[in-house]
mmCIF file of C-alpha atoms in Angstrom:
data_model
loop_
_atom_site.group_PDB
_atom_site.id
_atom_site.type_symbol
_atom_site.label_atom_id
_atom_site.label_comp_id
_atom_site.label_asym_id
_atom_site.label_seq_id
_atom_site.Cartn_x
_atom_site.Cartn_y
_atom_site.Cartn_z
ATOM 1 C CA SER A 1 -15.138 -22.150 -10.217
ATOM 2 C CA PHE A 2 -17.132 -19.054 -11.130
ATOM 3 C CA THR A 3 -16.392 -17.402 -7.767
ATOM 4 C CA MET A 4 -12.639 -17.926 -8.109
ATOM 5 C CA ASN A 5 -12.732 -16.650 -11.681
ATOM 6 C CA VAL A 6 -14.509 -13.471 -10.545
ATOM 7 C CA TYR A 7 -11.985 -13.042 -7.738
ATOM 8 C CA LEU A 8 -9.051 -13.403 -10.142
ATOM 9 C CA PHE A 9 -10.669 -10.968 -12.562
ATOM 10 C CA VAL A 10 -11.065 -8.380 -9.775
ATOM 11 C CA TYR A 11 -7.451 -8.945 -8.728
ATOM 12 C CA ASP A 12 -6.210 -8.468 -12.307
ATOM 13 C CA LEU A 13 -8.415 -5.385 -12.658
ATOM 14 C CA MET A 14 -6.951 -3.811 -9.516
ATOM 15 C CA GLN A 15 -3.417 -4.471 -10.717
ATOM 16 C CA PHE A 16 -4.258 -3.164 -14.183
ATOM 17 C CA CYS A 17 -5.664 0.061 -12.724
ATOM 18 C CA GLY A 18 -2.637 0.551 -10.477
ATOM 19 C CA HIS A 19 -0.015 -0.074 -13.146
ATOM 20 C CA SER A 20 -1.951 1.874 -15.780
ATOM 21 C CA TRP A 21 -2.102 4.865 -13.431
ATOM 22 C CA ILE A 22 1.647 4.642 -12.808
ATOM 23 C CA PHE A 23 2.483 4.253 -16.498
ATOM 24 C CA THR A 24 0.180 7.102 -17.562
ATOM 25 C CA ASN A 25 1.496 9.340 -14.778
ATOM 26 C CA MET A 26 5.085 8.705 -15.866
ATOM 27 C CA MET A 27 4.305 9.465 -19.523
ATOM 28 C CA ILE A 28 2.385 12.673 -18.762
ATOM 29 C CA ARG A 29 5.062 13.924 -16.366
ATOM 30 C CA PHE A 30 7.808 13.218 -18.903
ATOM 31 C CA MET A 31 5.950 14.974 -21.736
ATOM 32 C CA THR A 32 5.242 17.939 -19.445
ATOM 33 C CA PHE A 33 8.530 18.374 -17.577
ATOM 34 C CA GLY A 34 10.989 16.387 -19.701
ATOM 35 C CA LYS A 35 14.129 15.101 -17.977
ATOM 36 C CA ASP A 36 13.274 17.044 -14.819
ATOM 37 C CA SER A 37 10.484 14.554 -14.140
ATOM 38 C CA LEU A 38 12.865 11.588 -13.969
ATOM 39 C CA ALA A 39 14.568 12.544 -10.726
ATOM 40 C CA ASP A 40 11.377 12.600 -8.647
ATOM 41 C CA THR A 41 9.692 9.552 -10.193
ATOM 42 C CA PHE A 42 9.843 7.627 -6.918
ATOM 43 C CA TYR A 43 8.328 10.495 -4.934
ATOM 44 C CA SER A 44 5.386 10.863 -7.312
ATOM 45 C CA ILE A 45 4.458 7.201 -7.897
ATOM 46 C CA GLY A 46 6.417 5.255 -5.291
ATOM 47 C CA LEU A 47 3.476 4.687 -2.957
ATOM 48 C CA VAL A 48 1.243 3.162 -5.638
ATOM 49 C CA MET A 49 4.152 1.095 -6.935
ATOM 50 C CA ARG A 50 4.794 -0.329 -3.470
ATOM 51 C CA LEU A 51 1.100 -1.164 -3.036
ATOM 52 C CA CYS A 52 0.988 -2.952 -6.402
ATOM 53 C CA GLN A 53 4.110 -4.964 -5.630
ATOM 54 C CA LEU A 54 2.836 -5.951 -2.186
ATOM 55 C CA LEU A 55 -0.441 -7.024 -3.770
ATOM 56 C CA SER A 56 1.455 -9.189 -6.259
ATOM 57 C CA VAL A 57 2.536 -11.460 -3.386
ATOM 58 C CA LEU A 58 -1.006 -12.863 -3.588
ATOM 59 C CA GLU A 59 -0.034 -14.442 -6.911
ATOM 60 C CA ILE A 60 2.200 -16.884 -5.052
ATOM 61 C CA LEU A 61 -0.780 -17.837 -2.879
ATOM 62 C CA HIS A 62 -2.956 -18.254 -5.984
ATOM 63 C CA ILE A 63 -0.503 -20.813 -7.370
ATOM 64 C CA LEU A 64 -0.125 -22.626 -4.048
ATOM 65 C CA ILE A 65 -3.884 -23.133 -3.608
ATOM 66 C CA GLY A 66 -4.301 -24.127 -7.256
ATOM 67 C CA ILE A 67 -6.473 -21.356 -8.683
ATOM 68 C CA ASP A 68 -3.616 -20.178 -10.910
ATOM 69 C CA LYS A 69 -1.907 -22.800 -13.077
ATOM 70 C CA SER A 70 1.338 -20.846 -13.546
ATOM 71 C CA ARG A 71 4.611 -22.428 -12.443
ATOM 72 C CA LEU A 72 5.501 -21.491 -8.868
ATOM 73 C CA LEU A 73 9.284 -21.048 -8.961
ATOM 74 C CA PRO A 74 9.537 -18.610 -11.913
ATOM 75 C CA ARG A 75 6.730 -16.447 -10.543
ATOM 76 C CA PHE A 76 8.197 -16.582 -7.026
ATOM 77 C CA LEU A 77 11.588 -15.446 -8.334
ATOM 78 C CA GLN A 78 10.104 -12.582 -10.345
ATOM 79 C CA ILE A 79 8.055 -11.292 -7.415
ATOM 80 C CA THR A 80 10.843 -11.587 -4.830
ATOM 81 C CA GLU A 81 13.277 -9.816 -7.181
ATOM 82 C CA ARG A 82 11.002 -6.805 -7.321
ATOM 83 C CA ILE A 83 10.246 -6.844 -3.592
ATOM 84 C CA ILE A 84 13.943 -6.953 -2.689
ATOM 85 C CA VAL A 85 15.009 -4.229 -5.128
ATOM 86 C CA LEU A 86 12.052 -1.946 -4.395
ATOM 87 C CA PHE A 87 11.775 -2.257 -0.611
ATOM 88 C CA VAL A 88 15.281 -3.231 0.487
ATOM 89 C CA VAL A 89 17.413 -1.300 -2.004
ATOM 90 C CA ILE A 90 15.447 1.686 -3.321
ATOM 91 C CA ASN A 91 13.051 2.432 -0.476
ATOM 92 C CA SER A 92 15.763 2.273 2.196
ATOM 93 C CA GLN A 93 18.196 4.649 0.463
ATOM 94 C CA GLU A 94 16.801 8.102 -0.251
ATOM 95 C CA GLU A 95 19.875 8.952 -2.327
ATOM 96 C CA VAL A 96 19.054 6.129 -4.758
ATOM 97 C CA GLN A 97 15.419 7.178 -5.179
ATOM 98 C CA GLY A 98 16.341 10.188 -7.312
ATOM 99 C CA LYS A 99 18.521 8.239 -9.759
ATOM 100 C CA TYR A 100 17.406 7.896 -13.368
ATOM 101 C CA ILE A 101 17.737 4.110 -13.148
ATOM 102 C CA VAL A 102 14.687 4.027 -10.850
ATOM 103 C CA CYS A 103 12.587 5.670 -13.559
ATOM 104 C CA ALA A 104 13.877 3.205 -16.185
ATOM 105 C CA LEU A 105 13.132 0.260 -13.900
ATOM 106 C CA PHE A 106 9.604 1.449 -13.120
ATOM 107 C CA PHE A 107 8.953 2.030 -16.833
ATOM 108 C CA LEU A 108 9.957 -1.547 -17.717
ATOM 109 C CA TRP A 109 7.946 -3.071 -14.866
ATOM 110 C CA ASN A 110 4.796 -1.183 -15.681
ATOM 111 C CA LEU A 111 4.988 -1.694 -19.428
ATOM 112 C CA LEU A 112 5.170 -5.444 -18.863
ATOM 113 C CA ASP A 113 2.438 -5.460 -16.233
ATOM 114 C CA VAL A 114 -0.056 -3.335 -18.155
ATOM 115 C CA VAL A 115 0.123 -5.854 -21.013
ATOM 116 C CA ARG A 116 0.075 -8.886 -18.718
ATOM 117 C CA TYR A 117 -2.889 -7.848 -16.589
ATOM 118 C CA THR A 118 -4.857 -6.706 -19.639
ATOM 119 C CA TYR A 119 -4.333 -10.141 -21.185
ATOM 120 C CA ASN A 120 -5.254 -11.900 -17.929
ATOM 121 C CA MET A 121 -8.468 -9.897 -17.486
ATOM 122 C CA LEU A 122 -9.700 -10.668 -20.976
ATOM 123 C CA ALA A 123 -8.653 -14.312 -20.669
ATOM 124 C CA ARG A 124 -10.839 -14.679 -17.552
ATOM 125 C CA MET A 125 -13.780 -13.780 -19.801
ATOM 126 C CA GLY A 126 -12.691 -16.099 -22.583
ATOM 127 C CA ILE A 127 -11.593 -13.242 -24.852
ATOM 128 C CA TYR A 128 -8.315 -13.625 -26.732
ATOM 129 C CA TYR A 129 -6.903 -11.100 -29.182
ATOM 130 C CA LEU A 130 -4.103 -12.279 -31.434
ATOM 131 C CA THR A 131 -2.036 -9.102 -31.085
ATOM 132 C CA LEU A 132 -2.439 -8.921 -27.300
ATOM 133 C CA THR A 133 -1.621 -12.618 -26.908
ATOM 134 C CA TRP A 134 1.512 -12.164 -28.995
ATOM 135 C CA LEU A 135 2.547 -9.104 -26.966
ATOM 136 C CA ASN A 136 1.955 -10.835 -23.654
ATOM 137 C CA PHE A 137 4.171 -13.802 -24.470
ATOM 138 C CA SER A 138 6.746 -12.012 -26.629
ATOM 139 C CA LEU A 139 7.359 -8.576 -25.103
ATOM 140 C CA CYS A 140 8.646 -10.052 -21.847
ATOM 141 C CA ILE A 141 11.471 -11.928 -23.592
ATOM 142 C CA PRO A 142 13.523 -8.797 -24.462
ATOM 143 C CA LEU A 143 12.195 -6.574 -21.661
ATOM 144 C CA TYR A 144 12.695 -8.966 -18.724
ATOM 145 C CA PRO A 145 16.493 -9.206 -19.216
ATOM 146 C CA LEU A 146 16.589 -5.409 -19.520
ATOM 147 C CA SER A 147 14.726 -5.118 -16.222
ATOM 148 C CA VAL A 148 17.223 -7.493 -14.584
ATOM 149 C CA LEU A 149 20.096 -5.348 -15.858
ATOM 150 C CA ALA A 150 18.307 -2.288 -14.432
ATOM 151 C CA LYS A 151 17.884 -4.064 -11.082
ATOM 152 C CA GLY A 152 21.558 -4.988 -11.063
ATOM 153 C CA PHE A 153 22.548 -1.413 -11.881
ATOM 154 C CA ALA A 154 20.278 -0.065 -9.125
ATOM 155 C CA ILE A 155 21.938 -2.416 -6.639
ATOM 156 C CA CYS A 156 25.419 -1.333 -7.777
ATOM 157 C CA VAL A 157 24.435 2.335 -7.438
ATOM 158 C CA SER A 158 23.174 1.676 -3.906
ATOM 159 C CA LEU A 159 26.326 -0.097 -2.654
ATOM 160 C CA PRO A 160 28.288 3.067 -1.695
ATOM 161 C CA TYR A 161 25.343 4.288 0.392
ATOM 162 C CA PHE A 162 24.987 0.960 2.188
ATOM 163 C CA GLU A 163 28.735 1.105 2.814
ATOM 164 C CA SER A 164 28.725 4.622 4.241
ATOM 165 C CA PHE A 165 25.484 4.445 6.248
ATOM 166 C CA GLY A 166 25.803 0.829 7.385
ATOM 167 C CA THR A 167 22.117 0.165 6.621
ATOM 168 C CA TYR A 168 21.103 -3.431 7.493
ATOM 169 C CA SER A 169 24.677 -4.303 8.474
ATOM 170 C CA ILE A 170 24.730 -6.149 11.790
ATOM 171 C CA LYS A 171 27.555 -6.684 14.260
ATOM 172 C CA LEU A 172 26.773 -9.104 17.066
ATOM 173 C CA PRO A 173 28.341 -8.434 20.490
ATOM 174 C CA PHE A 174 30.793 -10.665 22.314
ATOM 175 C CA PRO A 175 30.971 -13.677 22.569
ATOM 176 C CA PHE A 176 29.634 -14.155 19.047
ATOM 177 C CA ALA A 177 32.060 -11.759 17.321
ATOM 178 C CA PHE A 178 30.059 -12.158 14.143
ATOM 179 C CA SER A 179 28.977 -9.473 11.714
ATOM 180 C CA ILE A 180 26.910 -9.250 8.537
ATOM 181 C CA HIS A 181 28.149 -6.623 6.094
ATOM 182 C CA PHE A 182 25.081 -5.950 3.961
ATOM 183 C CA PRO A 183 26.929 -4.756 0.821
ATOM 184 C CA TYR A 184 28.476 -8.237 0.622
ATOM 185 C CA VAL A 185 24.988 -9.726 0.827
ATOM 186 C CA LEU A 186 23.879 -7.531 -2.085
ATOM 187 C CA LYS A 187 26.907 -8.530 -4.142
ATOM 188 C CA MET A 188 26.067 -12.196 -3.606
ATOM 189 C CA TYR A 189 22.457 -11.483 -4.491
ATOM 190 C CA LEU A 190 23.614 -10.032 -7.825
ATOM 191 C CA VAL A 191 24.945 -13.470 -8.736
ATOM 192 C CA VAL A 192 21.659 -15.097 -7.712
ATOM 193 C CA LEU A 193 19.745 -12.469 -9.691
ATOM 194 C CA PHE A 194 21.505 -13.280 -12.956
ATOM 195 C CA ILE A 195 21.358 -17.052 -12.410
ATOM 196 C CA GLY A 196 17.619 -16.716 -11.807
ATOM 197 C CA MET A 197 17.324 -14.636 -14.977
ATOM 198 C CA CYS A 198 18.599 -17.546 -17.089
ATOM 199 C CA PHE A 199 16.028 -19.881 -15.542
ATOM 200 C CA ILE A 200 13.152 -17.427 -15.972
ATOM 201 C CA ILE A 201 14.052 -16.644 -19.598
ATOM 202 C CA GLN A 202 13.945 -20.360 -20.347
ATOM 203 C CA ASN A 203 10.495 -20.505 -18.764
ATOM 204 C CA LEU A 204 9.335 -17.480 -20.796
ATOM 205 C CA PHE A 205 10.350 -19.192 -24.027
ATOM 206 C CA SER A 206 8.498 -22.348 -22.943
ATOM 207 C CA GLU A 207 5.333 -20.352 -22.220
ATOM 208 C CA ARG A 208 5.597 -18.550 -25.540
ATOM 209 C CA LYS A 209 5.943 -21.837 -27.413
ATOM 210 C CA ALA A 210 2.981 -23.323 -25.546
ATOM 211 C CA HIS A 211 0.679 -20.389 -26.345
ATOM 212 C CA LEU A 212 1.981 -19.236 -29.726
ATOM 213 C CA GLY A 213 3.100 -22.526 -31.231
ATOM 214 C CA THR A 214 1.460 -23.847 -34.383
ATOM 215 C CA GLY A 215 -2.125 -24.745 -33.685
ATOM 216 C CA ASN A 216 -1.975 -23.508 -30.105
ATOM 217 C CA ILE A 217 -2.643 -19.781 -30.406
ATOM 218 C CA LYS A 218 -6.087 -18.715 -29.349
ATOM 219 C CA ASN A 219 -7.395 -16.092 -31.713
ATOM 220 C CA LYS A 220 -10.989 -15.683 -30.658
ATOM 221 C CA ARG A 221 -12.299 -12.214 -31.379
ATOM 222 C CA SER A 222 -15.253 -10.297 -30.074
#
């Protein structure tokens, strides 16, 4: 309906503004301060990044109620991956926040999202540019695996801190005599992360074929 289309456009616009601000901020800081800007990336843009990622949870609701026709499982996996790495791994360990891998991860996320939300906004208005359409369905294929590798590296970097500080590790008192060692949970999640990557990459190729296949690409111009 028209109302839902306006709502989705506003949502995409908000996400576009947030990720564009983050991406522009990162580029300006890097050109101004060079490598010195990388260490405090999280401190300068972390709040806006967390807000954008929390807002992205609405995309799961959009699919569930039927106003977004995307497949649920791939989108759910992509969103939960970011939420876990950002809030559970990076946000909880101050020592990890200053690592260069955080800057690389944020760069990949925002590059993908600036393109995706720009495409979505224009698509809501029935505007399709050939170059933007190609970027939206092609750029994610090499960059998504790179972002998964960055997530995995961020988790590996965080493991010694979870070991030493005991963050999220739980030891239940007698008579249960049961404990959860959180670094083991993260190591198991690494396996899930890379299995999910294979599934999502397959879905990305399917979406690219559906939108960029012969006779399927929309190349309306305005």
